[in-house]
Amino acid sequence: MAGGNVAAFAVIILAALLNGSFAAVSKIPIVRRANVHPIVFNFYVSIGVLLGSYLSLIGLHDNKDFVDSDSDASTAFAISVYGVLGGCLLELALVFSFLAIPLVGLSLAQGVWGGTAILVSFVWGLTVFDETIKIIPLAAVGLLLLIVGVLGIAFCVPIGKLVVWRRKRKAAAAGEQPAEQHITDRTALLGGGANGDAAIDVKEGAPSAGKGFFGRALGFIFAIAVGLTGCDTEVLL
């Protein structure tokens, strides 16, 4: 593998690590105790994005490969309409991400928006940029596995609750658990108690991140929106 390819894959891996870590800052205990609204927290993140962008401009004039390989490249500051549009899409993706995390949790949200972004990028490549698939069956299998994975992530909590509820029902049928407990477990499985209480997690007594069915559904909508808007940012490059 050529040195340029090694460097490219290294940058890709670094980008993946950073992309998977930026949202985790909102889960730091001191941030959670401050109870900052997701949109306000996104404002602080936007300041970091702005400062980081200026840092990249400092070293741009030393990037001879970039300047020489593109006749339109320049070290002078210029405003690009597509760049501004890409920034707006990026900000939308950030807002949606911090709205989704409190509702469904960091792991579920990132799994959903990551898979969505891959699917949308695949569609963009085929329909807009005329990219070709060398081995169509393998691409189809890969997409199918990706879709199954995203659905598995999205519904892992209900599936887990269903498994626990069925085990408890079998135990109750065998006389190991009071029959009344079935109703409680099944109500929790469906997303809340009879009085509208939040759904309980598999760990007994712990409230779920989604605070009920509709909260979790809204969280997944936000997560999908992250994948849609964040992916479109790269399309404008």
Short mmCIF file of N, CA and C in Angstrom, two decimals, residues 52-179:
data_model
loop_
_atom_site.label_atom_id
_atom_site.label_comp_id
_atom_site.label_asym_id
_atom_site.label_seq_id
_atom_site.Cartn_x
_atom_site.Cartn_y
_atom_site.Cartn_z
N GLY A 52 -11.90 25.82 15.48
CA GLY A 52 -11.17 24.77 14.79
C GLY A 52 -10.99 25.07 13.31
N SER A 53 -11.96 25.70 12.71
CA SER A 53 -11.87 26.06 11.29
C SER A 53 -10.77 27.09 11.06
N TYR A 54 -10.65 28.06 11.96
CA TYR A 54 -9.59 29.06 11.81
C TYR A 54 -8.21 28.44 11.99
N LEU A 55 -8.10 27.45 12.85
CA LEU A 55 -6.82 26.77 13.02
C LEU A 55 -6.38 26.08 11.74
N SER A 56 -7.35 25.54 11.00
CA SER A 56 -7.01 24.88 9.74
C SER A 56 -6.52 25.89 8.70
N LEU A 57 -7.00 27.12 8.74
CA LEU A 57 -6.58 28.13 7.78
C LEU A 57 -5.12 28.53 7.99
N ILE A 58 -4.64 28.41 9.23
CA ILE A 58 -3.26 28.81 9.52
C ILE A 58 -2.27 28.00 8.70
N GLY A 59 -2.52 26.70 8.56
CA GLY A 59 -1.58 25.85 7.85
C GLY A 59 -1.93 25.62 6.40
N LEU A 60 -2.93 26.30 5.87
CA LEU A 60 -3.35 26.03 4.50
C LEU A 60 -2.29 26.42 3.48
N HIS A 61 -1.55 27.51 3.73
CA HIS A 61 -0.57 27.96 2.74
C HIS A 61 0.62 27.01 2.63
N ASP A 62 0.80 26.13 3.62
CA ASP A 62 1.89 25.15 3.56
C ASP A 62 1.47 23.85 2.88
N ASN A 63 0.20 23.73 2.56
CA ASN A 63 -0.30 22.50 1.95
C ASN A 63 -0.15 22.60 0.43
N LYS A 64 1.10 22.39 -0.05
CA LYS A 64 1.38 22.55 -1.48
C LYS A 64 0.64 21.53 -2.33
N ASP A 65 0.47 20.30 -1.81
CA ASP A 65 -0.22 19.27 -2.58
C ASP A 65 -1.66 19.69 -2.86
N PHE A 66 -2.28 20.28 -1.89
CA PHE A 66 -3.67 20.71 -2.06
C PHE A 66 -3.76 21.84 -3.08
N VAL A 67 -2.87 22.81 -2.97
CA VAL A 67 -2.91 23.96 -3.87
C VAL A 67 -2.55 23.57 -5.30
N ASP A 68 -1.52 22.71 -5.46
CA ASP A 68 -1.07 22.35 -6.80
C ASP A 68 -2.00 21.38 -7.51
N SER A 69 -2.79 20.60 -6.76
CA SER A 69 -3.61 19.57 -7.38
C SER A 69 -4.97 20.09 -7.83
N ASP A 70 -5.31 21.31 -7.47
CA ASP A 70 -6.62 21.84 -7.80
C ASP A 70 -6.45 23.27 -8.30
N SER A 71 -6.80 23.49 -9.55
CA SER A 71 -6.60 24.81 -10.14
C SER A 71 -7.47 25.87 -9.48
N ASP A 72 -8.56 25.44 -8.82
CA ASP A 72 -9.45 26.39 -8.17
C ASP A 72 -9.06 26.66 -6.72
N ALA A 73 -8.07 25.91 -6.22
CA ALA A 73 -7.67 26.08 -4.83
C ALA A 73 -6.92 27.40 -4.65
N SER A 74 -7.03 27.98 -3.47
CA SER A 74 -6.38 29.26 -3.21
C SER A 74 -6.13 29.39 -1.72
N THR A 75 -5.08 30.13 -1.35
CA THR A 75 -4.81 30.41 0.05
C THR A 75 -5.51 31.68 0.50
N ALA A 76 -6.15 32.39 -0.42
CA ALA A 76 -6.88 33.60 -0.07
C ALA A 76 -8.25 33.26 0.48
N PHE A 77 -8.73 34.09 1.39
CA PHE A 77 -10.03 33.85 1.99
C PHE A 77 -11.14 34.21 1.00
N ALA A 78 -12.08 33.34 0.84
CA ALA A 78 -13.22 33.59 -0.04
C ALA A 78 -14.44 32.90 0.54
N ILE A 79 -15.60 33.47 0.30
CA ILE A 79 -16.85 32.89 0.79
C ILE A 79 -17.47 32.04 -0.30
N SER A 80 -17.70 30.79 0.00
CA SER A 80 -18.32 29.86 -0.94
C SER A 80 -19.77 29.63 -0.53
N VAL A 81 -20.66 29.76 -1.48
CA VAL A 81 -22.08 29.53 -1.20
C VAL A 81 -22.29 28.08 -0.76
N TYR A 82 -21.62 27.16 -1.45
CA TYR A 82 -21.75 25.76 -1.08
C TYR A 82 -21.14 25.49 0.29
N GLY A 83 -20.05 26.21 0.58
CA GLY A 83 -19.46 26.05 1.91
C GLY A 83 -20.40 26.52 3.01
N VAL A 84 -21.07 27.65 2.79
CA VAL A 84 -22.03 28.16 3.77
C VAL A 84 -23.20 27.18 3.91
N LEU A 85 -23.68 26.65 2.79
CA LEU A 85 -24.76 25.67 2.84
C LEU A 85 -24.34 24.42 3.59
N GLY A 86 -23.10 23.98 3.33
CA GLY A 86 -22.59 22.82 4.05
C GLY A 86 -22.49 23.08 5.54
N GLY A 87 -22.08 24.32 5.91
CA GLY A 87 -22.04 24.67 7.33
C GLY A 87 -23.41 24.66 7.97
N CYS A 88 -24.42 25.14 7.24
CA CYS A 88 -25.79 25.11 7.76
C CYS A 88 -26.26 23.67 7.98
N LEU A 89 -25.95 22.81 7.03
CA LEU A 89 -26.33 21.40 7.19
C LEU A 89 -25.60 20.76 8.37
N LEU A 90 -24.32 21.11 8.53
CA LEU A 90 -23.56 20.59 9.66
C LEU A 90 -24.17 21.04 10.98
N GLU A 91 -24.57 22.31 11.07
CA GLU A 91 -25.18 22.80 12.30
C GLU A 91 -26.50 22.09 12.58
N LEU A 92 -27.28 21.84 11.53
CA LEU A 92 -28.52 21.08 11.72
C LEU A 92 -28.22 19.68 12.25
N ALA A 93 -27.19 19.05 11.69
CA ALA A 93 -26.82 17.72 12.16
C ALA A 93 -26.40 17.75 13.62
N LEU A 94 -25.66 18.77 14.02
CA LEU A 94 -25.24 18.88 15.42
C LEU A 94 -26.44 19.09 16.33
N VAL A 95 -27.35 19.98 15.92
CA VAL A 95 -28.55 20.23 16.73
C VAL A 95 -29.36 18.95 16.90
N PHE A 96 -29.60 18.25 15.80
CA PHE A 96 -30.39 17.02 15.87
C PHE A 96 -29.69 15.97 16.75
N SER A 97 -28.36 15.92 16.68
CA SER A 97 -27.64 14.92 17.47
C SER A 97 -27.81 15.17 18.97
N PHE A 98 -27.71 16.44 19.39
CA PHE A 98 -27.84 16.72 20.82
C PHE A 98 -29.30 16.68 21.29
N LEU A 99 -30.24 16.76 20.36
CA LEU A 99 -31.64 16.55 20.72
C LEU A 99 -31.96 15.06 20.83
N ALA A 100 -31.28 14.24 20.03
CA ALA A 100 -31.56 12.80 20.04
C ALA A 100 -30.95 12.11 21.25
N ILE A 101 -29.76 12.54 21.67
CA ILE A 101 -29.04 11.83 22.73
C ILE A 101 -29.82 11.75 24.04
N PRO A 102 -30.44 12.84 24.53
CA PRO A 102 -31.19 12.71 25.78
C PRO A 102 -32.40 11.79 25.68
N LEU A 103 -32.90 11.57 24.48
CA LEU A 103 -34.12 10.79 24.30
C LEU A 103 -33.85 9.29 24.14
N VAL A 104 -32.78 8.95 23.43
CA VAL A 104 -32.51 7.52 23.17
C VAL A 104 -31.13 7.08 23.65
N GLY A 105 -30.32 8.00 24.11
CA GLY A 105 -28.99 7.62 24.56
C GLY A 105 -27.94 7.77 23.47
N LEU A 106 -26.69 7.89 23.90
CA LEU A 106 -25.59 8.15 22.97
C LEU A 106 -25.35 6.98 22.02
N SER A 107 -25.29 5.77 22.55
CA SER A 107 -24.96 4.60 21.72
C SER A 107 -26.01 4.35 20.64
N LEU A 108 -27.29 4.38 21.04
CA LEU A 108 -28.35 4.13 20.08
C LEU A 108 -28.41 5.24 19.03
N ALA A 109 -28.29 6.48 19.46
CA ALA A 109 -28.38 7.60 18.53
C ALA A 109 -27.27 7.55 17.49
N GLN A 110 -26.04 7.33 17.93
CA GLN A 110 -24.93 7.31 16.98
C GLN A 110 -25.01 6.10 16.06
N GLY A 111 -25.50 4.98 16.56
CA GLY A 111 -25.67 3.82 15.69
C GLY A 111 -26.67 4.08 14.58
N VAL A 112 -27.76 4.75 14.92
CA VAL A 112 -28.80 5.03 13.93
C VAL A 112 -28.33 6.07 12.92
N TRP A 113 -27.77 7.18 13.41
CA TRP A 113 -27.38 8.22 12.44
C TRP A 113 -26.16 7.81 11.63
N GLY A 114 -25.29 6.94 12.18
CA GLY A 114 -24.16 6.45 11.40
C GLY A 114 -24.61 5.56 10.25
N GLY A 115 -25.52 4.64 10.54
CA GLY A 115 -26.05 3.77 9.49
C GLY A 115 -26.84 4.54 8.46
N THR A 116 -27.62 5.52 8.92
CA THR A 116 -28.38 6.34 7.98
C THR A 116 -27.46 7.11 7.05
N ALA A 117 -26.38 7.66 7.59
CA ALA A 117 -25.44 8.43 6.77
C ALA A 117 -24.79 7.55 5.71
N ILE A 118 -24.47 6.31 6.05
CA ILE A 118 -23.86 5.41 5.07
C ILE A 118 -24.84 5.10 3.94
N LEU A 119 -26.08 4.82 4.30
CA LEU A 119 -27.10 4.53 3.28
C LEU A 119 -27.33 5.73 2.36
N VAL A 120 -27.43 6.91 2.94
CA VAL A 120 -27.67 8.11 2.13
C VAL A 120 -26.47 8.39 1.24
N SER A 121 -25.25 8.22 1.76
CA SER A 121 -24.05 8.43 0.95
C SER A 121 -24.02 7.46 -0.23
N PHE A 122 -24.43 6.23 0.01
CA PHE A 122 -24.47 5.23 -1.06
C PHE A 122 -25.43 5.67 -2.16
N VAL A 123 -26.60 6.16 -1.77
CA VAL A 123 -27.58 6.61 -2.75
C VAL A 123 -27.07 7.82 -3.52
N TRP A 124 -26.45 8.77 -2.82
CA TRP A 124 -25.88 9.95 -3.48
C TRP A 124 -24.84 9.54 -4.52
N GLY A 125 -23.97 8.60 -4.13
CA GLY A 125 -22.91 8.18 -5.04
C GLY A 125 -23.45 7.56 -6.32
N LEU A 126 -24.52 6.78 -6.21
CA LEU A 126 -25.07 6.12 -7.39
C LEU A 126 -25.91 7.05 -8.25
N THR A 127 -26.72 7.89 -7.62
CA THR A 127 -27.69 8.67 -8.38
C THR A 127 -27.17 10.01 -8.87
N VAL A 128 -26.24 10.61 -8.15
CA VAL A 128 -25.78 11.95 -8.50
C VAL A 128 -24.37 11.96 -9.09
N PHE A 129 -23.49 11.16 -8.51
CA PHE A 129 -22.08 11.22 -8.91
C PHE A 129 -21.67 10.09 -9.85
N ASP A 130 -22.65 9.32 -10.32
CA ASP A 130 -22.42 8.28 -11.34
C ASP A 130 -21.34 7.29 -10.93
N GLU A 131 -21.27 6.96 -9.65
CA GLU A 131 -20.34 5.94 -9.21
C GLU A 131 -20.91 4.56 -9.55
N THR A 132 -20.02 3.62 -9.83
CA THR A 132 -20.45 2.27 -10.23
C THR A 132 -20.12 1.25 -9.16
N ILE A 133 -20.89 0.19 -9.15
CA ILE A 133 -20.66 -0.91 -8.21
C ILE A 133 -20.00 -2.06 -8.97
N LYS A 134 -18.86 -2.50 -8.50
CA LYS A 134 -18.14 -3.57 -9.19
C LYS A 134 -18.79 -4.92 -8.95
N ILE A 135 -19.19 -5.19 -7.72
CA ILE A 135 -19.80 -6.48 -7.38
C ILE A 135 -21.15 -6.19 -6.74
N ILE A 136 -22.20 -6.23 -7.55
CA ILE A 136 -23.53 -5.86 -7.08
C ILE A 136 -24.04 -6.78 -5.96
N PRO A 137 -23.90 -8.12 -6.07
CA PRO A 137 -24.39 -8.98 -4.97
C PRO A 137 -23.76 -8.65 -3.63
N LEU A 138 -22.45 -8.40 -3.62
CA LEU A 138 -21.80 -8.07 -2.35
C LEU A 138 -22.30 -6.73 -1.82
N ALA A 139 -22.52 -5.77 -2.70
CA ALA A 139 -23.05 -4.48 -2.27
C ALA A 139 -24.44 -4.64 -1.68
N ALA A 140 -25.26 -5.50 -2.31
CA ALA A 140 -26.61 -5.73 -1.79
C ALA A 140 -26.57 -6.39 -0.42
N VAL A 141 -25.68 -7.36 -0.26
CA VAL A 141 -25.55 -8.03 1.05
C VAL A 141 -25.08 -7.03 2.10
N GLY A 142 -24.11 -6.18 1.73
CA GLY A 142 -23.62 -5.19 2.67
C GLY A 142 -24.70 -4.22 3.10
N LEU A 143 -25.51 -3.76 2.15
CA LEU A 143 -26.60 -2.85 2.49
C LEU A 143 -27.64 -3.53 3.37
N LEU A 144 -27.94 -4.79 3.06
CA LEU A 144 -28.91 -5.53 3.87
C LEU A 144 -28.42 -5.68 5.31
N LEU A 145 -27.15 -6.04 5.45
CA LEU A 145 -26.59 -6.18 6.80
C LEU A 145 -26.60 -4.84 7.54
N LEU A 146 -26.32 -3.78 6.80
CA LEU A 146 -26.33 -2.45 7.42
C LEU A 146 -27.73 -2.09 7.90
N ILE A 147 -28.73 -2.34 7.06
CA ILE A 147 -30.11 -2.02 7.44
C ILE A 147 -30.55 -2.85 8.65
N VAL A 148 -30.21 -4.14 8.62
CA VAL A 148 -30.54 -5.01 9.76
C VAL A 148 -29.85 -4.51 11.02
N GLY A 149 -28.59 -4.09 10.88
CA GLY A 149 -27.85 -3.58 12.03
C GLY A 149 -28.48 -2.33 12.61
N VAL A 150 -28.87 -1.40 11.74
CA VAL A 150 -29.51 -0.16 12.21
C VAL A 150 -30.83 -0.47 12.90
N LEU A 151 -31.63 -1.36 12.31
CA LEU A 151 -32.90 -1.73 12.94
C LEU A 151 -32.66 -2.44 14.28
N GLY A 152 -31.62 -3.27 14.33
CA GLY A 152 -31.29 -3.95 15.58
C GLY A 152 -30.91 -2.96 16.67
N ILE A 153 -30.13 -1.94 16.29
CA ILE A 153 -29.76 -0.91 17.25
C ILE A 153 -31.00 -0.13 17.69
N ALA A 154 -31.84 0.22 16.74
CA ALA A 154 -33.01 1.04 17.05
C ALA A 154 -33.98 0.32 17.98
N PHE A 155 -34.12 -0.99 17.80
CA PHE A 155 -35.14 -1.72 18.56
C PHE A 155 -34.52 -2.66 19.60
N CYS A 156 -33.26 -2.43 19.96
CA CYS A 156 -32.61 -3.35 20.90
C CYS A 156 -33.27 -3.31 22.28
N VAL A 157 -33.69 -2.12 22.72
CA VAL A 157 -34.32 -2.03 24.04
C VAL A 157 -35.68 -2.73 24.07
N PRO A 158 -36.59 -2.46 23.11
CA PRO A 158 -37.85 -3.22 23.12
C PRO A 158 -37.64 -4.72 22.99
N ILE A 159 -36.67 -5.13 22.16
CA ILE A 159 -36.40 -6.56 22.01
C ILE A 159 -35.92 -7.14 23.33
N GLY A 160 -35.03 -6.41 24.01
CA GLY A 160 -34.55 -6.89 25.31
C GLY A 160 -35.67 -6.99 26.33
N LYS A 161 -36.55 -5.99 26.34
CA LYS A 161 -37.68 -6.03 27.27
C LYS A 161 -38.63 -7.18 26.95
N LEU A 162 -38.82 -7.44 25.64
CA LEU A 162 -39.69 -8.54 25.24
C LEU A 162 -39.12 -9.87 25.71
N VAL A 163 -37.81 -10.04 25.57
CA VAL A 163 -37.17 -11.28 26.03
C VAL A 163 -37.34 -11.45 27.54
N VAL A 164 -37.10 -10.37 28.29
CA VAL A 164 -37.23 -10.43 29.74
C VAL A 164 -38.68 -10.74 30.14
N TRP A 165 -39.63 -10.09 29.45
CA TRP A 165 -41.04 -10.30 29.78
C TRP A 165 -41.46 -11.74 29.53
N ARG A 166 -41.00 -12.31 28.43
CA ARG A 166 -41.36 -13.70 28.11
C ARG A 166 -40.75 -14.66 29.12
N ARG A 167 -39.52 -14.38 29.55
CA ARG A 167 -38.90 -15.24 30.55
C ARG A 167 -39.65 -15.17 31.87
N LYS A 168 -40.08 -13.96 32.24
CA LYS A 168 -40.83 -13.82 33.49
C LYS A 168 -42.19 -14.48 33.38
N ARG A 169 -42.81 -14.43 32.18
CA ARG A 169 -44.11 -15.07 32.00
C ARG A 169 -43.98 -16.58 32.14
N LYS A 170 -42.89 -17.15 31.57
CA LYS A 170 -42.67 -18.59 31.72
C LYS A 170 -42.43 -18.95 33.17
N ALA A 171 -41.67 -18.06 33.86
CA ALA A 171 -41.41 -18.33 35.28
C ALA A 171 -42.69 -18.26 36.09
N ALA A 172 -43.58 -17.32 35.74
CA ALA A 172 -44.85 -17.21 36.45
C ALA A 172 -45.73 -18.42 36.19
N ALA A 173 -45.70 -18.92 34.96
CA ALA A 173 -46.50 -20.10 34.63
C ALA A 173 -46.02 -21.32 35.41
N ALA A 174 -44.73 -21.29 35.74
CA ALA A 174 -44.19 -22.41 36.52
C ALA A 174 -44.37 -22.20 38.02
N GLY A 175 -45.03 -21.10 38.40
CA GLY A 175 -45.29 -20.84 39.81
C GLY A 175 -44.17 -20.14 40.52
N GLU A 176 -43.22 -19.55 39.77
CA GLU A 176 -42.08 -18.88 40.39
C GLU A 176 -42.29 -17.39 40.56
N GLN A 177 -43.39 -16.84 40.06
CA GLN A 177 -43.61 -15.40 40.10
C GLN A 177 -45.12 -15.14 40.13
N PRO A 178 -45.58 -14.16 40.91
CA PRO A 178 -47.02 -13.84 40.94
C PRO A 178 -47.54 -13.43 39.58
N ALA A 179 -48.76 -13.86 39.26
CA ALA A 179 -49.33 -13.58 37.95
C ALA A 179 -49.50 -12.08 37.73
#
